[in-house]
Each structure stands twice: as C-alpha cells, then as structure tokens.
Coordinates of N, CA and C in Angstrom, one line a residue:
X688 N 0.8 -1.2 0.0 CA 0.0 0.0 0.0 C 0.9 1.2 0.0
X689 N 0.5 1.9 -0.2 CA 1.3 3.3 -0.4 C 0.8 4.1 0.4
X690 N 2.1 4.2 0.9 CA 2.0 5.2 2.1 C 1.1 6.3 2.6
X691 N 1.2 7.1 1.1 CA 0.2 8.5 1.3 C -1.4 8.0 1.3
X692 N -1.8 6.4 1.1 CA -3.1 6.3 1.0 C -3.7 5.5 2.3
X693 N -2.4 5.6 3.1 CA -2.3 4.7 4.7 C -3.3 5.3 5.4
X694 N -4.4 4.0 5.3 CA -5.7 5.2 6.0 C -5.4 5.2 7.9
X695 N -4.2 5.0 8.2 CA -3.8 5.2 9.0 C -3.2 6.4 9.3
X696 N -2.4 7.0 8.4 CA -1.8 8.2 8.0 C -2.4 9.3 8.0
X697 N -3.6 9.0 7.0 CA -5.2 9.9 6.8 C -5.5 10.1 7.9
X698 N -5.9 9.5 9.0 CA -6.3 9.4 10.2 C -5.3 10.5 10.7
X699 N -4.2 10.3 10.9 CA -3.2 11.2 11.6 C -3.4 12.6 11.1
X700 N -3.3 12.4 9.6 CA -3.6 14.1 8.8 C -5.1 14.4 9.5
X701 N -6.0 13.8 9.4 CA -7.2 14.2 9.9 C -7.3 14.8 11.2
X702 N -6.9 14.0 12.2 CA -6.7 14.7 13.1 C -6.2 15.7 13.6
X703 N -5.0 15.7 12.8 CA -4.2 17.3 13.2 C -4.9 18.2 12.9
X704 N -5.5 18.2 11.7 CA -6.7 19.0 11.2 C -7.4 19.7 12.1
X705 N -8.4 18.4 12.5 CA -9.2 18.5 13.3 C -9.2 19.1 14.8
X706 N -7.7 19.2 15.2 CA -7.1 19.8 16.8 C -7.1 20.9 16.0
X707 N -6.4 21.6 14.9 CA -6.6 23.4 14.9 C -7.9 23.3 14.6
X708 N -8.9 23.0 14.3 CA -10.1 23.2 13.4 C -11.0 23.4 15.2
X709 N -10.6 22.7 16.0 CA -11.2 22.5 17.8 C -10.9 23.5 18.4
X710 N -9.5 23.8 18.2 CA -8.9 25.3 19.0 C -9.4 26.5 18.3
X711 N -9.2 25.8 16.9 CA -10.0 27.9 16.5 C -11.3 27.9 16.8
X712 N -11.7 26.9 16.7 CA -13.7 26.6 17.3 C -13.1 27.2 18.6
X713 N -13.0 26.5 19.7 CA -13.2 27.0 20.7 C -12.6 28.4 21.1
X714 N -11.6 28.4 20.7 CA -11.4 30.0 21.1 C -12.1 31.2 20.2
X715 N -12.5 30.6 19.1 CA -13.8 31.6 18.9 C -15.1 31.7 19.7
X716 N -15.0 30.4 20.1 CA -16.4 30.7 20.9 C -16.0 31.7 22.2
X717 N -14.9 31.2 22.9 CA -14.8 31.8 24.1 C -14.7 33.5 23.6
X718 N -14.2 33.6 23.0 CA -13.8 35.3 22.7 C -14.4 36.2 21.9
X719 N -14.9 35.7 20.8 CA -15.8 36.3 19.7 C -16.9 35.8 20.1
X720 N -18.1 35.2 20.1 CA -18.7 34.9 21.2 C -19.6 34.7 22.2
X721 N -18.4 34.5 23.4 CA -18.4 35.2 24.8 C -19.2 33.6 25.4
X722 N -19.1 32.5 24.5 CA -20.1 31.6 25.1 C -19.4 30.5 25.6
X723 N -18.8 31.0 26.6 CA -17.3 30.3 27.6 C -17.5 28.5 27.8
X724 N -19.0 28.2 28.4 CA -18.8 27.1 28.5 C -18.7 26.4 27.5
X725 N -19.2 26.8 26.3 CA -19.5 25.8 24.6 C -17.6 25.3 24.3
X726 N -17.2 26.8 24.7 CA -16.1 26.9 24.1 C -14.6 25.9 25.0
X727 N -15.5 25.8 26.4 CA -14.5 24.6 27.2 C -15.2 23.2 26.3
X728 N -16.2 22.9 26.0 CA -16.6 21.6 25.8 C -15.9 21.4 24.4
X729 N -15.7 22.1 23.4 CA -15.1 21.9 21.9 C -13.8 21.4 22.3
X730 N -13.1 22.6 23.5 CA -11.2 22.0 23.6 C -11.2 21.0 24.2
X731 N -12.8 20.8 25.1 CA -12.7 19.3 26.1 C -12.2 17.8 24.8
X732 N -12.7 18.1 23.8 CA -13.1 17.4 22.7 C -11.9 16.7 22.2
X733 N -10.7 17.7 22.4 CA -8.9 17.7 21.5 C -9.1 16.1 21.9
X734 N -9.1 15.6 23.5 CA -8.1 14.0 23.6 C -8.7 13.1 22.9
X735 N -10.5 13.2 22.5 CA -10.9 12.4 21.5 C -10.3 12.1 20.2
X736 N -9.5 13.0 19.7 CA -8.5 12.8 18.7 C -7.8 11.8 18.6
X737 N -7.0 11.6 19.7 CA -5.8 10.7 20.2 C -6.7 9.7 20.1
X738 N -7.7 9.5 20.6 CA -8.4 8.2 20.9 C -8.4 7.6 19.5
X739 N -8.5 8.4 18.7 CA -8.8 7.9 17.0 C -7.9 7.5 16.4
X740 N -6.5 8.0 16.8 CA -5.4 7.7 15.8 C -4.7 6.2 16.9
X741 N -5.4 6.2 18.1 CA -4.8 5.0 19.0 C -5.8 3.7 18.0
X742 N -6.8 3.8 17.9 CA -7.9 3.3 17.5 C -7.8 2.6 15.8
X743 N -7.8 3.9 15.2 CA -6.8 3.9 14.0 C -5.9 2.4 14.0
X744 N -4.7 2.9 14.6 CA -3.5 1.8 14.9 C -4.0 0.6 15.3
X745 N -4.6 0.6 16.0 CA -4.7 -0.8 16.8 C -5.9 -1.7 15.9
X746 N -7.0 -1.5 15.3 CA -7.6 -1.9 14.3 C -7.0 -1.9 13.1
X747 N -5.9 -1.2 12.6 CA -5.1 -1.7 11.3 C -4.4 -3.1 11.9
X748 N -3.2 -3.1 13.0 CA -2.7 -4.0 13.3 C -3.7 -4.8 13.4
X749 N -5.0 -4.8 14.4 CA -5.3 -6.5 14.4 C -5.9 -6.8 13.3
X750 N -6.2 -6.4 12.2 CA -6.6 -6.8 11.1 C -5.4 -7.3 10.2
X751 N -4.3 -7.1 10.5 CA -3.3 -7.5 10.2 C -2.1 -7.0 8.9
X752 N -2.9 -5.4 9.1 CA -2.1 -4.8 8.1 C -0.2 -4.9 8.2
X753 N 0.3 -4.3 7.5 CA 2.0 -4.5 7.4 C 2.1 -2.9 8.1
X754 N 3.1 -3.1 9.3 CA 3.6 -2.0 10.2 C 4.2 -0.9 9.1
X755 N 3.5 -0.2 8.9 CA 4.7 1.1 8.1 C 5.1 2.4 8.5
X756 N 5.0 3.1 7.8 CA 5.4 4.3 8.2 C 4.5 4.8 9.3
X757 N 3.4 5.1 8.7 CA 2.2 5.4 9.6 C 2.1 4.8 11.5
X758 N 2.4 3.6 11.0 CA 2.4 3.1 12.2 C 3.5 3.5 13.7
X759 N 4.1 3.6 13.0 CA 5.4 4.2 13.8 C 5.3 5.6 13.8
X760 N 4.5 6.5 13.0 CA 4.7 7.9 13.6 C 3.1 8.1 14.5
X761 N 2.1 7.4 14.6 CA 1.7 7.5 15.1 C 2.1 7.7 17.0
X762 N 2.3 6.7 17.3 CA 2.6 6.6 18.5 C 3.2 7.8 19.2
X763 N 4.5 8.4 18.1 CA 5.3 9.7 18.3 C 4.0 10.9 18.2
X764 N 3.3 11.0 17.3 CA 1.9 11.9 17.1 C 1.1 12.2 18.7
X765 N 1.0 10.5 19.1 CA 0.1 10.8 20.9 C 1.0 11.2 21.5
X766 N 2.0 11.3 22.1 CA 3.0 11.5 22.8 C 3.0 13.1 22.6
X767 N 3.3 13.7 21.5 CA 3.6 14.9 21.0 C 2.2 15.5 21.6
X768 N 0.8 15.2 21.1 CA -0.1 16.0 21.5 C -0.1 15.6 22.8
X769 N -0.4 14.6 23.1 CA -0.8 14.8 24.6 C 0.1 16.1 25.9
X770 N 1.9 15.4 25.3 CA 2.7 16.6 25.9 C 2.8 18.0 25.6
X771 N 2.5 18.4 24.2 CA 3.0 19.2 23.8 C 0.9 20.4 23.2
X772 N 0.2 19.9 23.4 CA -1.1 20.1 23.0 C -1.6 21.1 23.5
X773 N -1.7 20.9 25.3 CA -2.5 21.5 26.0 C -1.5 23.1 25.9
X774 N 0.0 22.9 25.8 CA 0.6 23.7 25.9 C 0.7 24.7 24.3
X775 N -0.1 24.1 23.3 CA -0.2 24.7 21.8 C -1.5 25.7 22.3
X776 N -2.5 24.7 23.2 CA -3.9 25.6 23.4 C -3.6 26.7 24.1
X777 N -2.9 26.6 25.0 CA -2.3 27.7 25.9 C -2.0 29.1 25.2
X778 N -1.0 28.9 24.4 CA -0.4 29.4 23.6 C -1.3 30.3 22.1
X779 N -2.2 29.5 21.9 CA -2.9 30.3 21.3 C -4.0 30.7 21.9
X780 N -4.7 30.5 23.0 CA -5.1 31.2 23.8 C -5.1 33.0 24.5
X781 N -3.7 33.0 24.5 CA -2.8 34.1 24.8 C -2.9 35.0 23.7
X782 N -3.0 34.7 22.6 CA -3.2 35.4 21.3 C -4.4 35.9 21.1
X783 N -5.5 35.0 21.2 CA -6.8 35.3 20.9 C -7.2 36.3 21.9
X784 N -6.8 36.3 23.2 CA -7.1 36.4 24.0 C -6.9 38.3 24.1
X785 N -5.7 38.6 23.6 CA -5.1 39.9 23.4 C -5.5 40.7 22.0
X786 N -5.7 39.7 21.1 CA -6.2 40.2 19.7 C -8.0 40.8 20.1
X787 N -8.4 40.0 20.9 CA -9.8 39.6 20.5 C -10.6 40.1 21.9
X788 N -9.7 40.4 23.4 CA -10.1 40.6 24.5 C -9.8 41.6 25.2
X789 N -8.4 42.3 25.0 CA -7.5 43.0 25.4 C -6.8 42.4 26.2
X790 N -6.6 41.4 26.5 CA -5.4 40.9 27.2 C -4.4 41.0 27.1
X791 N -3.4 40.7 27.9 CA -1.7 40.9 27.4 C -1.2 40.6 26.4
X792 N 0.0 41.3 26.0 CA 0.1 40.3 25.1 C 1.1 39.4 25.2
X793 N 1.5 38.8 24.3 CA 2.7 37.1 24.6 C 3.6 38.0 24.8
X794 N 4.1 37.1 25.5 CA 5.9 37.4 26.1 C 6.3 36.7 25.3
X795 N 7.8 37.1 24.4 CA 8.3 35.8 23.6 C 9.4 35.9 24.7
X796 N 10.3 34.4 23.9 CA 11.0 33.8 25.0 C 12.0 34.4 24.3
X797 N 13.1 34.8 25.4 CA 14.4 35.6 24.8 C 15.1 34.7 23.7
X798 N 15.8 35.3 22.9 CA 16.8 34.5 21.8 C 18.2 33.8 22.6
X799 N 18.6 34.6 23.6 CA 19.4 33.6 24.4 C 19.3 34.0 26.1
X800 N 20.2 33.7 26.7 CA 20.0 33.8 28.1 C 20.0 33.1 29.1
X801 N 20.2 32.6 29.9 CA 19.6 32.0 31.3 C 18.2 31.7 31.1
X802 N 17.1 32.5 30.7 CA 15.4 32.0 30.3 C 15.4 31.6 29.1
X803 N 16.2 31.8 28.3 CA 16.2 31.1 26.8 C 16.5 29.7 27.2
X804 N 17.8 29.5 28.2 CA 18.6 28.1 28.6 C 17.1 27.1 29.1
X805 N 16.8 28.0 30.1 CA 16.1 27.1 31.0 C 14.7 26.5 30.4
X806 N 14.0 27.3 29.1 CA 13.1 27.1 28.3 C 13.4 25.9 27.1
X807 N 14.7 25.8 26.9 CA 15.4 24.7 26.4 C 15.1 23.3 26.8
X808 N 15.9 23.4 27.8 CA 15.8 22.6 29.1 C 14.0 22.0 29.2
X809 N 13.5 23.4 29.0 CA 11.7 22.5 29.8 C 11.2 22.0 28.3
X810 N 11.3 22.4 27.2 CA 10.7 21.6 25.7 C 11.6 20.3 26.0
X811 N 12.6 20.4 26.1 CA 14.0 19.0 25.7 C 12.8 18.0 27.0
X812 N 12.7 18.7 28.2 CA 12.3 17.8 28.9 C 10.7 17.2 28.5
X813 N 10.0 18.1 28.0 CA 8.7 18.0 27.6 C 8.4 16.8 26.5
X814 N 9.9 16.9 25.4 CA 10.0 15.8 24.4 C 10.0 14.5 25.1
X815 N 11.0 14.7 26.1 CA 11.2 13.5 27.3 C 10.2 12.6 27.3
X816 N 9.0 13.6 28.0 CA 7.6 13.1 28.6 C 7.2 12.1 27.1
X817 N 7.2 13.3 25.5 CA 6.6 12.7 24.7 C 7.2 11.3 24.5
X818 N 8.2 11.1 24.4 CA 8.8 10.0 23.6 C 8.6 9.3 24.5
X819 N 8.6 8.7 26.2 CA 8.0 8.0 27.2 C 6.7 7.6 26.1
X820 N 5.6 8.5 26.1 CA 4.2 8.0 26.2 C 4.3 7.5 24.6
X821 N 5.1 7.8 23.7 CA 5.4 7.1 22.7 C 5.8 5.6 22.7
X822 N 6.7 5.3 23.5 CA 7.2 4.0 23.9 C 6.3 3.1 24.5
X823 N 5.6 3.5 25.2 CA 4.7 3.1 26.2 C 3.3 2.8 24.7
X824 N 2.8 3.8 24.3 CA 2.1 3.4 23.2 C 2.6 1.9 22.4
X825 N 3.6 2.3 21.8 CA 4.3 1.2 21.2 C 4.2 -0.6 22.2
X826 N 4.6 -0.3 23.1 CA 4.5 -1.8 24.3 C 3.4 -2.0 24.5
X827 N 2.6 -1.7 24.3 CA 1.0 -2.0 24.2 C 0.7 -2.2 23.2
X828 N 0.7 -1.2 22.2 CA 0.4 -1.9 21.2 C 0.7 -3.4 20.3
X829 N 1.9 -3.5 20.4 CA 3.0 -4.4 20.4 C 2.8 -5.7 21.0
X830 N 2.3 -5.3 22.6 CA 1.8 -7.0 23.3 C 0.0 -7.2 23.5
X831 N -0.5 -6.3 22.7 CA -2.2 -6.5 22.8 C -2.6 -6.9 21.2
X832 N -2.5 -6.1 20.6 CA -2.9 -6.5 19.3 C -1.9 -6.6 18.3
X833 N -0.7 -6.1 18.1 CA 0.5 -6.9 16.8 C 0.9 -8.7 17.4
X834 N 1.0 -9.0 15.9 CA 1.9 -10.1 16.3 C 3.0 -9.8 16.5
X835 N 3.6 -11.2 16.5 CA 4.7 -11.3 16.3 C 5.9 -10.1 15.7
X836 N 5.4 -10.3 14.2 CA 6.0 -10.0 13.1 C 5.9 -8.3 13.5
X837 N 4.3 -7.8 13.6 CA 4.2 -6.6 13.5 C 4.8 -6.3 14.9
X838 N 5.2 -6.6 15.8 CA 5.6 -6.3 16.9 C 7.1 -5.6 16.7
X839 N 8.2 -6.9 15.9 CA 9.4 -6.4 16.2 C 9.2 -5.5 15.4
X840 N 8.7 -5.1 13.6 CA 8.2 -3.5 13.3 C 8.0 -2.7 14.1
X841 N 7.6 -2.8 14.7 CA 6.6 -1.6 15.9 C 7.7 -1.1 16.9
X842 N 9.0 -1.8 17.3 CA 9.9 -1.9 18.0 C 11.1 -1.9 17.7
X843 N 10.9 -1.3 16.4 CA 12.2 -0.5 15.9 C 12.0 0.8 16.0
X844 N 10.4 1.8 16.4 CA 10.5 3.1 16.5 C 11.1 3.3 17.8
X845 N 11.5 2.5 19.0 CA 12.7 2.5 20.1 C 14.5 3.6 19.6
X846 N 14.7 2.9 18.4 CA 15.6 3.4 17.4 C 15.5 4.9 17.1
X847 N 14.7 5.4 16.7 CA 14.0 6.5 15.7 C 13.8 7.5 17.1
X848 N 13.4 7.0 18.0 CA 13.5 7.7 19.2 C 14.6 8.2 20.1
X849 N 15.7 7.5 20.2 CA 16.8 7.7 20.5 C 17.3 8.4 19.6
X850 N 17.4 8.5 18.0 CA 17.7 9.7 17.2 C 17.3 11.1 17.8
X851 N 15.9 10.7 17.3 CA 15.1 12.1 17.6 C 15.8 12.9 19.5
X852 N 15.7 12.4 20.2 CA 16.0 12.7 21.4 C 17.5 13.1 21.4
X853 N 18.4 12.3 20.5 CA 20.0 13.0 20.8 C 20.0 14.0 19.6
X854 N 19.3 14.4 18.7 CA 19.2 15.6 17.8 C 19.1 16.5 18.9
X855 N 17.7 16.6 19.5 CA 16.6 17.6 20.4 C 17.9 17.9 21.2
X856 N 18.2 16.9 22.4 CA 19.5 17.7 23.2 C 20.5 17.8 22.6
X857 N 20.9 17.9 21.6 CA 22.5 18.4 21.3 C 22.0 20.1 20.3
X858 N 20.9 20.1 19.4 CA 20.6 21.3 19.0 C 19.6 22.0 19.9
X859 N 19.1 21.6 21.1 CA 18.6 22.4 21.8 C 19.0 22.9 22.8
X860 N 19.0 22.1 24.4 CA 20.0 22.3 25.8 C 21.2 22.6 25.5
X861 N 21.9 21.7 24.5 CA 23.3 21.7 24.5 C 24.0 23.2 23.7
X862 N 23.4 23.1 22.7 CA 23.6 24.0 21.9 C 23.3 25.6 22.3
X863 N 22.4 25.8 23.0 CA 21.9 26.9 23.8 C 23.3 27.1 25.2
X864 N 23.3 25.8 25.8 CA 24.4 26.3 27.0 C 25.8 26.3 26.2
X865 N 26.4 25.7 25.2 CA 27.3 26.5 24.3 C 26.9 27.7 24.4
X866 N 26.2 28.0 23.5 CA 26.5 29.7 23.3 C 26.3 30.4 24.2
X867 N 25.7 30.2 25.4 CA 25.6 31.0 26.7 C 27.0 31.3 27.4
X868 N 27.4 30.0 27.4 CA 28.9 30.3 27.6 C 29.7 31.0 27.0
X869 N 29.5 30.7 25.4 CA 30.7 31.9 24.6 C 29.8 33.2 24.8
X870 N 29.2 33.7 25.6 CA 28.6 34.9 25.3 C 29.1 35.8 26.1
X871 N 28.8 34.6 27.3 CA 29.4 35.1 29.0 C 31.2 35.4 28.7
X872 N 31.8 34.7 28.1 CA 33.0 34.6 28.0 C 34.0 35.7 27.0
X873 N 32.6 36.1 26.6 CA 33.4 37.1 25.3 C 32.9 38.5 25.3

C-alpha cells in the first residue's frame, strides 16, 4: 500500500486538522462569542483525537495490516499532543485572547540567556515526557494486538526515538548552553 493512502496516515492528517479546526472553534467561541462554557466543551473534545489515531492503529494491526510508516509515527503523534497540546492551546489562547479581549500580550522567549537556557531545558524535557508516552504506546500496542512479526516493526520506533531525542539535546540544551557560555566569556 502506499503510504500517502495509509488510512492510518489519513487518520493522523485528519486529526491534526481537526485539533486546529477544535482550538480555532473553541477560542472563537470563548472570545468572539463570549459563550465560555460551549467553548471549554469543543477543547474538552482535542483528547478524543488521540483516541482515534490509537484506535486507528490498533484496528489496522489487528486486522493485520503491514507495520509502516504510519504506524510508527503514530505513537510519536500521541505522545507529542498529549505533551505538547495543551501547551499549543495555551499558547494560542494568549493570542486570541489579546487580539480579540484585550489581554496581554505574549511574552516571547528571549533569543538567548539564562530564560532562553532554561526554556530549552523544559521543551527538551517535555520531548522526554513525549517520547515516554510514545514508547509506552508502542509496548502496548506491540503485546495487545501486533503479532509477532508486527511487533518487532513496531519496535524499531525505540531506534527513531533515540535519534530524535540525541538531535533535540544536542541542537537544543546543549547547543543553547554553548552559546551561553561563549557569550558570557566574550
């Protein structure tokens, strides 16, 4: 099957879709509006996503499709929203919220610094969290519904994870407390 027609894939594109398509719903409701509770039940709505792309996965494997691409970025997909999601809503929150409310507006995070460093530090650690609930995805998935075969597939995104994670700290923490040092130093 071809990849781009991996209705596993689809599912994943769908969903991402579907999380901005939740946050601009809801933060229009809350702000444009004004109809606060409607607009908590739409963002209540985001984890039902995840549920679909878990769902997704786990009905392709037990039906016994061939582990592909899809399969393996899924897991990284839950991991990423679940850690990284609530902290996107936040984030555009803050926007709407100043554009559309008069609220503050965003603080960006310095280009370097001590709060640049330490902001490093909390995404690098936040990836942490994701790639955990990635793994954890995978070992479940792996001993409930893959066989065998689809298992050791499914357990080579272990691999792809440890990439991803020595990129993140060496161009992020690491790279940042470099240059913090040559800055201090020069």
């Amino acid at each position: 099957m071809n990849d781009l027609t991996d209705p596993v894939l689809l599912t994943i594109a769908g969903c991402e879709v579907g999380f901005w398509v939740l946050v601009a719903d809801g933060l229009s409701l809350r702000y444009l509006v004004r109809a606060q509770r409607l607009s908590t039940l739409v963002l209540a709505a985001v984890p039902g996503l995840d549920v679909a792309v878990l769902a997704a996965v786990a009905l392709d494997l037990h039906s016994g499709g061939d582990v592909g691409l899809a399969h393996r970025l899924a897991p990284i997909y839950l991991g990423v929203t679940v850690v990284f999601g609530p902290r996107l809503i936040r984030w555009a929150d803050v926007r709407f919220a100043h554009r559309y409310a008069d609220g503050p507006a965003p603080v960006p995070v310095p280009k370097r610094g001590p709060v640049r460093l330490r902001h490093e530090w909390a995404e690098f650690g936040r990836w942490l969290a994701a790639a955990a609930i990635a793994g954890a995805v995978v070992l479940v998935l792996g001993f409930t519904v893959a066989d065998a075969g689809q298992r050791d597939e499914l357990f080579s995104l272990f691999k792809t994870l440890g990439v991803i994670t020595a990129i993140w700290l060496l161009t992020g923490p690491v790279w940042y407390a470099g240059s913090a040092r040559g800055a201090s130093s020069g």
